[in-house]
Amino acid sequence: MSVSTAAIDPSVCAPLPVLGQDVTVPLVTGGEVTYAALDYAASAPALQRVWDDVAAYAPYYGSVHRGAGYLSQLSTDLFENSRRTVAEFLDCRADDQVVFTRSTTDSLNLLAAAIPADCQVFVFETEHHASLLPWRDAQVTYLNAPRTPAQAVETLERALADRDPYGPALVCVTGASNVTGELWPVKELAAAAHAHGARIVLDAAQLAPHHPVDIAELDVDWVAFSGHKLYAPFGSGVLAGRSDWLLAAEPYLAGGGASRKVARRADGGVDVDWHTTAARHEAGSPNVIGVYSIASACKALTEAGFDNLVAREQELVSRVREGLAEVPEVQVLSLFGDDAPRVGVISFVVRGWNSSHFAAALSAEYGIGVRDGLFCAHPLVRTLLGSDPQDPGECGAPEAEPGERSLNAIRVSFGAGTPDEHIERFLRAVSELVSDGAQWKYRTEDGRCVPDRGTAAQV
């Protein structure tokens, strides 16, 4: 079995420089190879530009909003200028707030803590757990997985029209699936939400690194995303959008920075005057380097030309899908069908293979990093695999022998820093593993499928 190796058109756009491009990893079969990072949907490698900007700032690091010294003043300016950069990147409206958080998960939990007490929340079962699970104190309606974008809009409209009582409501929806990469009809869903008196928050964790996100054009109320998927280091995130619910809510964290004035009362208690800006939900010493890295990534993507980046990524998507289609044993998972627009995130299973075994072989024998599991979207992956909701699939390797039916999947994901060679090596590896089998034996250890170091390579 062979897979064609048609070159990707270099005139579209060159990959952006990222950290780790020259890192080599050992192969279980002997020797070393340059690591192929194809797990961007989990964490994208940091852009070299971002790393250089952070390194240039590091000697000037100081406390933010806390000091009169030069470095503190400089750091405070950098922090607030980063807020403006993110607002421009998202095309925020004049009265929108940009709140810095730890991640998309943190952003959505912040919003969940700020919604009115009688708010009803509507979430599709297809969501990542970061947007599926935070609404524990609200009345939540989980919507079944739609099979077309139009069906998604129709499903939401029916649910909102039938809600009782008719009060505040919030819709939470992804922009691009972290499992299939498929784009959701965000603008149409926002229009449906607003037509029924509801608000909408966009989980843009997988959309923002691959595609422009324009709050005003999409007409969403909030956007949440993470730095570590936007080519910035770990530990920073954004919640941007309307301020009224955020200002009406108690601070997400109580402490310094969120408070404007604190005074003891005569009865021994404490009176607190909380900030009415984004600082209300940014208590504690902020992650100024993480915030600056997000702003740097926003600038780098904008300056590179998002249209060019999207065009090149679409060539990569087409190349991967065409290559996988040449292997009959491979089944690509899709919710909306083959013609649905998507970003560089593709999940699949291989007939006759346990997904964790296949992913382990890609790593150990080819130096390719992908992900296997249910991708923190358990209901969606089980739906796509046609498995029972009670099937014991989970993130990580199940206790199953190679070749047994998988209850999880394999995900390959890529983006602005992915070289052509990584895509071609991946497609060649898939073809060879399916046709020739793995060259090594594997076993499950601590929930992961790993090479059995005690066995010789199979010839």
Short mmCIF file of C-alpha atoms in Angstrom, two decimals, residues 123-124 126-128 131 171-180 182-186 189 200-207 335-336 380:
data_model
loop_
_atom_site.label_atom_id
_atom_site.label_comp_id
_atom_site.label_asym_id
_atom_site.label_seq_id
_atom_site.Cartn_x
_atom_site.Cartn_y
_atom_site.Cartn_z
CA VAL A 123 -25.04 23.48 25.64
CA PHE A 124 -24.66 20.94 22.84
CA THR A 126 -20.61 18.01 21.35
CA GLU A 127 -18.74 20.54 23.47
CA HIS A 128 -15.31 20.16 25.03
CA SER A 131 -17.64 24.39 28.03
CA VAL A 171 -25.94 29.50 24.96
CA CYS A 172 -22.42 28.06 24.97
CA VAL A 173 -21.03 26.82 21.67
CA THR A 174 -17.67 25.95 20.15
CA GLY A 175 -16.29 27.74 17.12
CA ALA A 176 -14.34 24.73 15.82
CA SER A 177 -14.61 21.22 17.20
CA ASN A 178 -11.56 19.97 19.06
CA VAL A 179 -12.41 16.47 17.78
CA THR A 180 -13.36 16.91 14.11
CA GLU A 182 -15.41 21.28 11.86
CA LEU A 183 -16.53 24.91 11.97
CA TRP A 184 -19.83 25.62 13.68
CA PRO A 185 -22.37 28.16 12.39
CA VAL A 186 -21.57 30.66 15.13
CA LEU A 189 -26.46 30.46 16.33
CA ILE A 200 -24.13 33.42 23.68
CA VAL A 201 -20.53 32.66 24.62
CA LEU A 202 -18.11 31.32 22.02
CA ASP A 203 -15.49 28.76 23.01
CA ALA A 204 -12.81 29.85 20.54
CA ALA A 205 -10.00 27.68 21.92
CA GLN A 206 -9.72 25.78 18.63
CA LEU A 207 -10.93 28.57 16.36
CA LEU A 335 -20.28 15.29 12.48
CA PHE A 336 -21.32 17.45 9.52
CA LEU A 380 -19.09 13.61 21.22
#
